[in-house]
Each structure stands twice: as C-alpha cells, then as structure tokens.
mmCIF file of C-alpha atoms and ligand atoms in Angstrom:
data_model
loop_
_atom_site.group_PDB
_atom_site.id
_atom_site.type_symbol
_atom_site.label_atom_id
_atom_site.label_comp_id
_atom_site.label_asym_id
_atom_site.label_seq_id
_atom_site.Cartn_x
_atom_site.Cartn_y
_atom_site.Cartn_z
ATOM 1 C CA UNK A 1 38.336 -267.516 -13.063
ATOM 2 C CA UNK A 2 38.330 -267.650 -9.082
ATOM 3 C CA UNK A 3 42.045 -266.712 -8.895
ATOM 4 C CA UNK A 4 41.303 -264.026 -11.310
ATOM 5 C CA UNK A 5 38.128 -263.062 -9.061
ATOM 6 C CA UNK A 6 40.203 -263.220 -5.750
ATOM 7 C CA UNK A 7 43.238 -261.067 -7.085
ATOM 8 C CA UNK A 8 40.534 -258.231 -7.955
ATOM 9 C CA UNK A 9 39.409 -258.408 -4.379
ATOM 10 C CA UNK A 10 42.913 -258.066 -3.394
ATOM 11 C CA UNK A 11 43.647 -255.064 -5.395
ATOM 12 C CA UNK A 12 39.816 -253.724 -4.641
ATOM 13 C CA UNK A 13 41.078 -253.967 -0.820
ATOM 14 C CA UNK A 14 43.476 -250.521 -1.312
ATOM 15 C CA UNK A 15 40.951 -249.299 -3.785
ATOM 16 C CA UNK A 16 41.157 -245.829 -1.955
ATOM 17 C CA UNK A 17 45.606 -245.773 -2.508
ATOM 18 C CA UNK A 18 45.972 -247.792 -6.294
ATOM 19 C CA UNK A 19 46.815 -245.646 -9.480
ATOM 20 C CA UNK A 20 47.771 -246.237 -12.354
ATOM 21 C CA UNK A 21 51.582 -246.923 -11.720
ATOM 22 C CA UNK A 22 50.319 -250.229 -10.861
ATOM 23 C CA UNK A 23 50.452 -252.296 -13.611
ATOM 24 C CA UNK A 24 49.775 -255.797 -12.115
ATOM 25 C CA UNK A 25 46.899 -254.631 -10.918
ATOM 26 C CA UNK A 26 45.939 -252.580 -14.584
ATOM 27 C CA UNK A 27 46.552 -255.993 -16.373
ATOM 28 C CA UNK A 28 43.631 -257.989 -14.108
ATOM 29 C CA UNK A 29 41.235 -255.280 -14.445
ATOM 30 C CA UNK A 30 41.829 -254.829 -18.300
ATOM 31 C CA UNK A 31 41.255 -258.829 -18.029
ATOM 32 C CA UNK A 32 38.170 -258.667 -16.666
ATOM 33 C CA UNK A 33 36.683 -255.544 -18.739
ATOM 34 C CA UNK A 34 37.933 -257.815 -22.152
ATOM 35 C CA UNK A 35 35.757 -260.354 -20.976
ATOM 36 C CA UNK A 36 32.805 -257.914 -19.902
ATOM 37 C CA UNK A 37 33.214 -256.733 -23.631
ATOM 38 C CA UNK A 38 33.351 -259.872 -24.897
ATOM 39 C CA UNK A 39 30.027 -261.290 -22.987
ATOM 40 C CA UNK A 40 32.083 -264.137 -20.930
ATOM 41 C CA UNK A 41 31.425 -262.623 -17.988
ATOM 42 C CA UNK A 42 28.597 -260.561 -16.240
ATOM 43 C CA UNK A 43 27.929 -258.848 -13.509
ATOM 44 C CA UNK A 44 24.631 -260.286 -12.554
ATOM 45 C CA UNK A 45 22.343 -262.814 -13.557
ATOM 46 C CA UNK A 46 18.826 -264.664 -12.959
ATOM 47 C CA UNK A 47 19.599 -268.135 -10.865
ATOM 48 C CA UNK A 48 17.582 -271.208 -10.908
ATOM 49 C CA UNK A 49 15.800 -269.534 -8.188
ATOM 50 C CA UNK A 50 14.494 -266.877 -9.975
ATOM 51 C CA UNK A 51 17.004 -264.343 -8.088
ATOM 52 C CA UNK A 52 19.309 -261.589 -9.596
ATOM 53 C CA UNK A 53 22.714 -262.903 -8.403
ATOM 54 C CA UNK A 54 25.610 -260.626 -8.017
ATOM 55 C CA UNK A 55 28.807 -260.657 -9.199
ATOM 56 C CA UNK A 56 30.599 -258.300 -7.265
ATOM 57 C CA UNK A 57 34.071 -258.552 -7.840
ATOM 58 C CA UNK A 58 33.208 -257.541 -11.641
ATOM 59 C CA UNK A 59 32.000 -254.487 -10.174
ATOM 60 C CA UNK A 60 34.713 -254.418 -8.737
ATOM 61 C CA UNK A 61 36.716 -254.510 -11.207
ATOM 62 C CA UNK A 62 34.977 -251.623 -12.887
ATOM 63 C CA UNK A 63 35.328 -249.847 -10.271
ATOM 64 C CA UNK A 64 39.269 -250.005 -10.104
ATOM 65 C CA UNK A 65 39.074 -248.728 -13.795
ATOM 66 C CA UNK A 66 38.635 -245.667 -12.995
ATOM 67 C CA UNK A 67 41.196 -245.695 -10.370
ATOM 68 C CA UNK A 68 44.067 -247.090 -13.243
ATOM 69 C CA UNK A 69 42.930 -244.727 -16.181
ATOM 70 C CA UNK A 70 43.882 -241.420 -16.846
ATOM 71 C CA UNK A 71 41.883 -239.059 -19.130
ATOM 72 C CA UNK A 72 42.454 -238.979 -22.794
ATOM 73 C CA UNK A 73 41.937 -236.970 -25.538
ATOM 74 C CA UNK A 74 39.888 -239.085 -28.608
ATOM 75 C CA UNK A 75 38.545 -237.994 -32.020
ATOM 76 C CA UNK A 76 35.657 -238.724 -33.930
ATOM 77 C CA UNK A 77 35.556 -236.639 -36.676
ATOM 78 C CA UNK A 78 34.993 -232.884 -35.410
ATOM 79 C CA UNK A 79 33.877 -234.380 -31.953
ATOM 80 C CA UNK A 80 36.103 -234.329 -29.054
ATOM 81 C CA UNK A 81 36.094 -236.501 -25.923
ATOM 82 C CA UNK A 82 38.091 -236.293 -22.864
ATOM 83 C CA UNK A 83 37.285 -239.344 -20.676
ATOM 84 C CA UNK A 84 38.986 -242.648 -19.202
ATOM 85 C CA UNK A 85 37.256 -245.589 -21.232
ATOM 86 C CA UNK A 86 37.256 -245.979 -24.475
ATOM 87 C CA UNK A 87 34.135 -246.627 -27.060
ATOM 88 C CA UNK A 88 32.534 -250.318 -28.351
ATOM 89 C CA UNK A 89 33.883 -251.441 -31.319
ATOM 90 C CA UNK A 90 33.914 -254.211 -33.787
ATOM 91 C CA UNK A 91 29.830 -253.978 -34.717
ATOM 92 C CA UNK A 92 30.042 -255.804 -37.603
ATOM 93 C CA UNK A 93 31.936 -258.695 -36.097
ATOM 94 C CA UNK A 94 29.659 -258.872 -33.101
ATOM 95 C CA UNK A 95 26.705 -258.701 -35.385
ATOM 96 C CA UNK A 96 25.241 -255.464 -33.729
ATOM 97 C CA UNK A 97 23.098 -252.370 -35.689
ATOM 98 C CA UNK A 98 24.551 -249.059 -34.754
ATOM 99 C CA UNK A 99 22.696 -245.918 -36.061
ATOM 100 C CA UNK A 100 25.061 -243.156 -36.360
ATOM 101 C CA UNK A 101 24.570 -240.612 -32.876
ATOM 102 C CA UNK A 102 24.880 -244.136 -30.682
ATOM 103 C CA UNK A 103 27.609 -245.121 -28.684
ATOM 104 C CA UNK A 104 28.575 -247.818 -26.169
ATOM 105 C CA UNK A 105 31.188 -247.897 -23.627
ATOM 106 C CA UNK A 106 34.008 -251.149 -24.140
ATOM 107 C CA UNK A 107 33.304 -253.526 -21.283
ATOM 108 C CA UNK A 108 29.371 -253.791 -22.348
ATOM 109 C CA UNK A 109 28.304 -256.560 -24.165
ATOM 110 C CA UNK A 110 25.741 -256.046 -26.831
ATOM 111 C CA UNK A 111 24.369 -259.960 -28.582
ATOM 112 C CA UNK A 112 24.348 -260.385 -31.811
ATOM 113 C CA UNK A 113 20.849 -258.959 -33.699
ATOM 114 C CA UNK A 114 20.969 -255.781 -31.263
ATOM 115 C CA UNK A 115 19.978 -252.561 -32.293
ATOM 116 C CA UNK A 116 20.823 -249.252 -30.932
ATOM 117 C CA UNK A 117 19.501 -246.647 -32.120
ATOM 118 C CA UNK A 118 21.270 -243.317 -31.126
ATOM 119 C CA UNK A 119 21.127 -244.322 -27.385
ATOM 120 C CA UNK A 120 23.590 -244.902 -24.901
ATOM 121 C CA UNK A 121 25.003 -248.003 -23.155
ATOM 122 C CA UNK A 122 27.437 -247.811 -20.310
ATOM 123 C CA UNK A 123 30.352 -250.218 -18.967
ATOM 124 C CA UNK A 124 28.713 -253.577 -16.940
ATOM 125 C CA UNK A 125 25.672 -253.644 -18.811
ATOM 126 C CA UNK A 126 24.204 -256.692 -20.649
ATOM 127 C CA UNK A 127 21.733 -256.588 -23.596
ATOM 128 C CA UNK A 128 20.499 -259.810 -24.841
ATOM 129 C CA UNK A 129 19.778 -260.774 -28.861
ATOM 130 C CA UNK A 130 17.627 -259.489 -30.991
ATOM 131 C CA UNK A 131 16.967 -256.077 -28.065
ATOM 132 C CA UNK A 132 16.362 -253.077 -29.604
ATOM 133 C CA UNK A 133 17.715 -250.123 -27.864
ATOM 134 C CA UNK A 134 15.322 -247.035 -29.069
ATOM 135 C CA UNK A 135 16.037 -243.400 -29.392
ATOM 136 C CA UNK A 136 17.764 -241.650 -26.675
ATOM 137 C CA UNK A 137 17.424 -244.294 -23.910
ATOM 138 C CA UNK A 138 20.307 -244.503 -22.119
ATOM 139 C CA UNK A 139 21.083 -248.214 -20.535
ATOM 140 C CA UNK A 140 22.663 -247.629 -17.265
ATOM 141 C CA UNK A 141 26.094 -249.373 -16.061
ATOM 142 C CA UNK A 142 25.606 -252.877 -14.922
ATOM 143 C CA UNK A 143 21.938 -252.938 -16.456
ATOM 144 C CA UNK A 144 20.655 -256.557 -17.517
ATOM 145 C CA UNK A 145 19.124 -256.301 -20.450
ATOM 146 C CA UNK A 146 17.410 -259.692 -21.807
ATOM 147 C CA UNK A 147 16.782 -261.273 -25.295
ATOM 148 C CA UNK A 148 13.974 -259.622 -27.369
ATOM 149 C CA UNK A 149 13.518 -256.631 -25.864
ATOM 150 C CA UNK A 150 12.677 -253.139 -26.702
ATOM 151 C CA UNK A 151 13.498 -250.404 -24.796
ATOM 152 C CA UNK A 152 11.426 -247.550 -26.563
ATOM 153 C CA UNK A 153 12.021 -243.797 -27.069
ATOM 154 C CA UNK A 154 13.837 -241.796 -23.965
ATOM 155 C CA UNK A 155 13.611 -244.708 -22.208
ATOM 156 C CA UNK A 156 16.344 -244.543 -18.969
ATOM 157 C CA UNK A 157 17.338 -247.699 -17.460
ATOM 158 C CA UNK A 158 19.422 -246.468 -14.246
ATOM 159 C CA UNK A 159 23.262 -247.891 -13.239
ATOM 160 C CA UNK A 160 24.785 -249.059 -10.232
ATOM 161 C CA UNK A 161 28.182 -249.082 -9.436
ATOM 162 C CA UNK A 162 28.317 -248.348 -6.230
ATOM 163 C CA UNK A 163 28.529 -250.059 -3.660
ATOM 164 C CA UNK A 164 29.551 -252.959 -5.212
ATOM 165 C CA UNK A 165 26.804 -255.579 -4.044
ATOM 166 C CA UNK A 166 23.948 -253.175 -4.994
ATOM 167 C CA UNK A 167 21.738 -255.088 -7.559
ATOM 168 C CA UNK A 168 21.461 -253.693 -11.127
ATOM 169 C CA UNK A 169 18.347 -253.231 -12.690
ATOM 170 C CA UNK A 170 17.297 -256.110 -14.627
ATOM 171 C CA UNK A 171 14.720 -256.129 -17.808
ATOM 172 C CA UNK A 172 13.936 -260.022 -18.670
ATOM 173 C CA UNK A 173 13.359 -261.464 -22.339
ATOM 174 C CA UNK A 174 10.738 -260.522 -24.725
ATOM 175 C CA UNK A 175 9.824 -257.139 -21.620
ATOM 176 C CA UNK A 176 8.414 -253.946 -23.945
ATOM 177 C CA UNK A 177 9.523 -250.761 -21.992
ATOM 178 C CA UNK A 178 7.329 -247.852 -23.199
ATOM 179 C CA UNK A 179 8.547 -244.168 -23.819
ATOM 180 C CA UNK A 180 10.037 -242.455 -21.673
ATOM 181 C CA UNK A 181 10.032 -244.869 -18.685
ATOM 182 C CA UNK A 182 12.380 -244.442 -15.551
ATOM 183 C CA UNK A 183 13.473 -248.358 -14.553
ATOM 184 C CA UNK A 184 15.838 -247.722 -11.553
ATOM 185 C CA UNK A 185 17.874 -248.942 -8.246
ATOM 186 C CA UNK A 186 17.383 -253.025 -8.910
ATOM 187 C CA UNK A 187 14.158 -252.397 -10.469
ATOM 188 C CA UNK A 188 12.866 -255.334 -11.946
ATOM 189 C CA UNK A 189 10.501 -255.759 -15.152
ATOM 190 C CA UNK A 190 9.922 -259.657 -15.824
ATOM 191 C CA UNK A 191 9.724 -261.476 -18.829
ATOM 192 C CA UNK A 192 7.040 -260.409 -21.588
ATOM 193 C CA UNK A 193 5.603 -257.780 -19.378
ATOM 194 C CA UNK A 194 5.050 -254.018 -21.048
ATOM 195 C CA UNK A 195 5.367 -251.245 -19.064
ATOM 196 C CA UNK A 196 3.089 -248.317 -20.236
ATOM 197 C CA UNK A 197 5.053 -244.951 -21.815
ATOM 198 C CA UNK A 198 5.943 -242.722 -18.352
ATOM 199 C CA UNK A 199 6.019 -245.535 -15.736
ATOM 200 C CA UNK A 200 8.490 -244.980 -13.076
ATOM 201 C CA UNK A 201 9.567 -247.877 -11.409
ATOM 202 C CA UNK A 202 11.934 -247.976 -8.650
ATOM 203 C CA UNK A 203 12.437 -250.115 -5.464
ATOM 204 C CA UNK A 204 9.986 -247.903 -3.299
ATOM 205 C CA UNK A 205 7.335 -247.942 -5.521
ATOM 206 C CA UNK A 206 4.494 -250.269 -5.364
ATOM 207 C CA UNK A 207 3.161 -252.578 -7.922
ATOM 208 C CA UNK A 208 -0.436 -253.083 -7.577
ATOM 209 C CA UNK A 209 -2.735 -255.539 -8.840
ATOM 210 C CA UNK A 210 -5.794 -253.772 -10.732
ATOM 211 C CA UNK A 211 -7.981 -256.593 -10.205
ATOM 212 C CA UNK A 212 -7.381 -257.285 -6.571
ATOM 213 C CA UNK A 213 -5.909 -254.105 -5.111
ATOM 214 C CA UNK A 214 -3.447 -256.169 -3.852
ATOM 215 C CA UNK A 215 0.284 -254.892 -3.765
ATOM 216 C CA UNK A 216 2.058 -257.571 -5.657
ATOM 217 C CA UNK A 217 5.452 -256.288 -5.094
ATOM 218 C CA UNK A 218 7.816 -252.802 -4.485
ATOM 219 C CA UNK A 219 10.046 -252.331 -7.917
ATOM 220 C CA UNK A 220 8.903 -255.575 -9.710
ATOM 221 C CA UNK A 221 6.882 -256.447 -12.252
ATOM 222 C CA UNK A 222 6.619 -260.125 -12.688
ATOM 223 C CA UNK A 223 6.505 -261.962 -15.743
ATOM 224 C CA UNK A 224 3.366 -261.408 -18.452
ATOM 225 C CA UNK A 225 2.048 -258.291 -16.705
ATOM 226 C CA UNK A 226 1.142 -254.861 -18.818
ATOM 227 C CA UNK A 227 1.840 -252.089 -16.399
ATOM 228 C CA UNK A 228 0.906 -248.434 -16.240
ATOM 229 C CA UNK A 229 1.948 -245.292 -14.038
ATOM 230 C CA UNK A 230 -1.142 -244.834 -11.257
ATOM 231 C CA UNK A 231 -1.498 -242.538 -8.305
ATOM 232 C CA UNK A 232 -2.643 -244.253 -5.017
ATOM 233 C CA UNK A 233 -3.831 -241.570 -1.964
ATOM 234 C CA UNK A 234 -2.071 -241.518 1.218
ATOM 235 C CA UNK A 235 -2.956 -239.556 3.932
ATOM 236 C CA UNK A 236 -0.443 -237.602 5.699
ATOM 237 C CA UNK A 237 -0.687 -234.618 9.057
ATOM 238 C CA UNK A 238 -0.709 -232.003 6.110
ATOM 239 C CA UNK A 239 -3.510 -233.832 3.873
ATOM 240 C CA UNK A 240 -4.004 -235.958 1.392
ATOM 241 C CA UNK A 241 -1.395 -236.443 -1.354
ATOM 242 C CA UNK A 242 -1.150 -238.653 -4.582
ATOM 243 C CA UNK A 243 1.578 -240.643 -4.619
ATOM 244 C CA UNK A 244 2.995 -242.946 -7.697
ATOM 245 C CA UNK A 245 2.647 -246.553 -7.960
ATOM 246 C CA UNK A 246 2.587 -249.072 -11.120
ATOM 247 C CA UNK A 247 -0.802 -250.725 -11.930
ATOM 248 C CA UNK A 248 -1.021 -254.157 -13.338
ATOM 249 C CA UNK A 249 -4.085 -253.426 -15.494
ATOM 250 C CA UNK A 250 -3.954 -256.857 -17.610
ATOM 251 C CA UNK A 251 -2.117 -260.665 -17.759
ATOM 252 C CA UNK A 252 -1.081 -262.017 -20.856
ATOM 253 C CA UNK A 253 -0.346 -265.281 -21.900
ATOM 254 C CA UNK A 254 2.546 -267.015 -21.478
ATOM 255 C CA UNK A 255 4.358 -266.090 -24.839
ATOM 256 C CA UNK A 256 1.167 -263.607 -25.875
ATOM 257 C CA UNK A 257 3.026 -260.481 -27.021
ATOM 258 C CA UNK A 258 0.533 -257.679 -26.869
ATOM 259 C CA UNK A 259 -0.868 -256.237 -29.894
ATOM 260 C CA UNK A 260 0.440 -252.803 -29.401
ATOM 261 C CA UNK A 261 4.069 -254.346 -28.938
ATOM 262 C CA UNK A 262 3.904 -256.750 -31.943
ATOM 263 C CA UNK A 263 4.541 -254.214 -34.646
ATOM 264 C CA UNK A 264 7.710 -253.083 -33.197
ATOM 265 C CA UNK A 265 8.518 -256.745 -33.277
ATOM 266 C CA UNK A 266 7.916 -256.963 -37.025
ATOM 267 C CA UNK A 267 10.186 -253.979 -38.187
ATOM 268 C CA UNK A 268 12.907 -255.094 -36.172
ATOM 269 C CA UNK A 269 12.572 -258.204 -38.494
ATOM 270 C CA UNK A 270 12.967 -256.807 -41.157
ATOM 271 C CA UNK A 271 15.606 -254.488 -39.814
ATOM 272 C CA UNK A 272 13.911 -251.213 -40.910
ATOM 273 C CA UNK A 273 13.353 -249.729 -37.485
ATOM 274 C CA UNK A 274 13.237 -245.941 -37.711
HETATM 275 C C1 COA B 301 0.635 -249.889 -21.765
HETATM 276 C C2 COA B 301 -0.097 -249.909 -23.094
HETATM 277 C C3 COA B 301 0.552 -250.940 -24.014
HETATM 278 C C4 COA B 301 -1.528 -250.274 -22.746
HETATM 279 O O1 COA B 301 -2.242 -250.579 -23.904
HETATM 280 P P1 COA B 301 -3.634 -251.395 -23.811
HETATM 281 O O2 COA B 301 -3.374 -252.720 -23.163
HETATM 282 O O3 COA B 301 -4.230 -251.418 -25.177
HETATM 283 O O4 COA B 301 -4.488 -250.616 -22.816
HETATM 284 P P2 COA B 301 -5.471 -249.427 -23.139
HETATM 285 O O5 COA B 301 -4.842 -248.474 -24.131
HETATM 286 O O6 COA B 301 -6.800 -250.006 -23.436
HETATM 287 O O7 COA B 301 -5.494 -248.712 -21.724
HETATM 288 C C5 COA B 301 -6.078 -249.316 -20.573
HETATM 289 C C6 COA B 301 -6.223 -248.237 -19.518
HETATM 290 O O8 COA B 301 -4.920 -247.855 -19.081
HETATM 291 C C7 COA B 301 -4.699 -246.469 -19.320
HETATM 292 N N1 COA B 301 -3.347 -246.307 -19.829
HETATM 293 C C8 COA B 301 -2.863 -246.802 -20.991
HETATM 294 N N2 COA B 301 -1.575 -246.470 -21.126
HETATM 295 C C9 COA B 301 -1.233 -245.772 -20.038
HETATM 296 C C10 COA B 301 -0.031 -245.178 -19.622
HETATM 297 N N3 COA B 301 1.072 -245.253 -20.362
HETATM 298 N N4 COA B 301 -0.037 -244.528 -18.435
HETATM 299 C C11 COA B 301 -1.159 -244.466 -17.676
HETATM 300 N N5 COA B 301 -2.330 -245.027 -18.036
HETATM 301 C C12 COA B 301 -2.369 -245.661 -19.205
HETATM 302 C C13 COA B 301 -5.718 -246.074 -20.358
HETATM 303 O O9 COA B 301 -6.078 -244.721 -20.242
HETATM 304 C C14 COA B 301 -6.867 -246.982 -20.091
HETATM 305 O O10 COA B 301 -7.691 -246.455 -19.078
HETATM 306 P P3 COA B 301 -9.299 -246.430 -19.323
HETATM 307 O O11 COA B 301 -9.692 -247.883 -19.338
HETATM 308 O O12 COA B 301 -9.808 -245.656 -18.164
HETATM 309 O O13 COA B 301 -9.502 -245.775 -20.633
HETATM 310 C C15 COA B 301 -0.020 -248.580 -23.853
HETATM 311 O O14 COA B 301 -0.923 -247.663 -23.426
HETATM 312 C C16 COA B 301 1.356 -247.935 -23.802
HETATM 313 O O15 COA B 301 1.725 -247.199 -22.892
HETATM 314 N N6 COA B 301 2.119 -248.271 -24.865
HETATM 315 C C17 COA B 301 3.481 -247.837 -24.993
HETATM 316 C C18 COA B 301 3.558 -246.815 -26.113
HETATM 317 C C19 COA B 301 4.992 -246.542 -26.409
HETATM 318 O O16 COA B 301 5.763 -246.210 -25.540
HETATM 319 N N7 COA B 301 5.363 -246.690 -27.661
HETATM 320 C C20 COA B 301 6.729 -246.506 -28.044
HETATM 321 C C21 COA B 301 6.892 -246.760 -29.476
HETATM 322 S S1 COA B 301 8.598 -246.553 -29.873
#
C-alpha cells in the first residue's frame, strides 16, 4: 500500500497539469477509489489516542479524480445526469437498505445493515453498520460515520476535500444526530452522545457544560453527552449580541442510549424504518 500511497503523491505533485490522457496515473487513482468503495481503505480514522488521523494521500487521490474524468451522460429511467463519478452499486451484495430517491457516490463505503433513506452520500465518506442515514441528510465527502448511528431527518454532515490534510467531520458509534443538524469543518460528535434537532456544530463554536459553565471544547462533543443549540451573550462596541454555542444539558451512561433515541433503535431492528 505505501508504493501505491507514494505514486499518488507523485502524480498529486502536477495535480494543477494531469488529464485524463494519463492513464498510469488514471489506473492508481481508480485503485485507490475501488478500495474506498470497497471499505479497505479510509481516509481518516480514530487512533489509539483518541485522534482523527488523516489519510491524505486518499484525498488525494480523490482529488486527482476529478482531474482524470470527463463528464458523462447516465440514465436512470427518465432521469438524466451529467457528472464525472459514477453511482454505488451492488446493495444487495454489500448488505445495504436503499429506499428508492437515495443515492451514493462509488468510492463511499456503506457497512453492511446500513440504511439510507432517500439521502445522499458523497465519495471519501465512511458509514459504519447498522447507521441509519434518515431523510434528506446529505453525508458530506470524507465524512466518518460510525457503527449504530442515526443521522435523522435533513440532517447535513459537511465534506472536506480540500486541502487535503483538512480533517473530516467525524460522528462516533451509537451518536443520535437530531433533525436538521449542521455537523461541519472536523466537527466532532463522540460516541453515544445526541445532539438535539437544529444544533449547529462547527469548529468555532463552543461546547459548554450546563452544569459548570465551563467550555468543554470548540466543535466537539465528547462521548455520552446530549447536546442542544444555546445562545451565549457577548458584548461587542455596537452592543450586545447572542451568539450560538452547543449546551451539554445531561451525561449518560456509558452504553445508556437515551429514551428518546431508543425507539429509532427498535424499528431499525426490525427494518421498518419509515
Ligand atoms: C436533545 C433531546 C433528545 C433532548 O431530550 P431530553 O433529554 O428529554 O430533554 P428535554 O426534552 O427534557 O429538554 C431539556 C431542555 O432542553 C431544551 N431542549 C430540548 N431539545 C432542544 C433542542 N433541540 N434545542 C434547544 N433546546 C432544546 C428543552 O426545552 C428543555 O429546556 P427546559 O428544561 O427549560 O424545558 C431532544 O429534545 C431532541 O432534540 N431530540 C431529537 C428529535 C429528533 O430530531 N428526532 C428525529 C426523529 S427522525
């Protein structure tokens, strides 16, 4: 894999001059995106340190993609699409529920037990078993997506492509994303936690203990947290303005789903989410 990981840095060196002509370079990069698709590679993960990791020649790679494709003309029935990557495919192989009005981009991986509702997942992004991607949210490229989690109604999970050592956003296993949330820019949710419908989370905003008052973090909710969208005042020359941050109103226990989460869990087990 390292030669394979230091010719993509050699190609992603004249990133700006390669086209399609060049097939060598085509033939790595298709490489790479079969083995995105495939889930035996990824562009980031969690270390033993508890820190999102990096892969950036992946990105890389996805990155020359769009250099070495040409747009194409594809059919689905009386839909048309003119684009440069083409769809998922092989959902029953792979184990994956697709409601009809989804789509995924090849060179995601989607685990086995996933659900997607019709919702959107782009090229780099990882979502672990058993997730359940909700109406209309869209998982961004590159997203990490763990085991066991469900991303609810509208909910948007931002990309990052570029540049190619920016840090995706990562949701970890068993996290409960609530309606219409914004997760964005290497925003973090940690494992188990629920973030209340409408939270926006991104790296500038502040996550603030309700108990304490004391900012935990900016963009991260740690693990076993239930989260909601709060307005803190700051005082500026012009007056005094309200200003978004992400409340930690309750901990759960290790493993303690929360009550308002656990039905979800129980339709998805019996595979009749709506
Ligand atoms: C986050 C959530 C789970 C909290 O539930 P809870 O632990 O039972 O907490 P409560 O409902 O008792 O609310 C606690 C406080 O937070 C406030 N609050 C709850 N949800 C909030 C939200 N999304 N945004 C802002 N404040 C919220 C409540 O008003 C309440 O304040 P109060 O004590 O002054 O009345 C829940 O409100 C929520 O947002 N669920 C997601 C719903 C959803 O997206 N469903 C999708 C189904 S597909």
């Amino acid at each position: 894999m390292s030669d394979l990981a230091s010719r993509i840095r050699h190609w992603y060196e004249q990133v700006a001059e390669i086209d399609p002509t060049n097939l060598e370079a085509r033939r790595d990069v298709e490489l790479v995106i079969a083995k995105l698709d495939d889930g035996q590679l990824r562009v980031a993960e969690i270390d033993e340190n508890n820190a999102v990791v990096v892969h950036e020649w992946v990105k890389q790679a996805i990155l020359l993609l769009f250099r070495l494709r040409g747009l194409e003309t594809s059919l689905a029935g009386p839909f048309e699409f003119h684009d440069k990557l083409e769809l998922k495919t092989q959902y029953a192989r792979r184990g994956v529920r697709v409601v009809p009005g989804a789509s995924a981009r090849r060179g995601s991986f989607l685990s086995p037990g996933v659900i997607m509702m019709p919702s959107y997942v782009n090229i780099g992004a990882w979502v672990g078993p058993g997730s359940m991607i909700d109406t209309w949210a869209t998982v961004g490229s590159c997203a990490q997506i763990g085991a066991n989690v469900h991303l609810a109604g509208g909910v948007g999970i931002g990309g990052v492509l570029e540049p190619a050592n920016a840090v995706p956003v990562v949701i970890e296993d068993g996290a409960f994303i609530g309606s219409r949330c914004m997760v964005v820019e290497g925003a973090r949710v940690g494992k188990g936690s629920v973030l209340g419908a409408g939270t926006i989370l991104n790296p500038s905003i502040p996550v603030i203990d309700a108990e304490t008052g004391e900012e935990i973090s900016r963009g991260y909710v740690p693990d076993f947290c239930v989260a909601v969208s709060a307005q803190r005042r700051r005082e500026f020359p012009g007056g005094d303005f309200y200003l978004p941050c992400v409340l930690v109103i309750k901990r759960l226990g290790e493993n303690e789903r929360h009550s308002k989460v656990a039905l979800n869990a129980l339709l998805r087990d019996h595979g009749v989410a709506t």
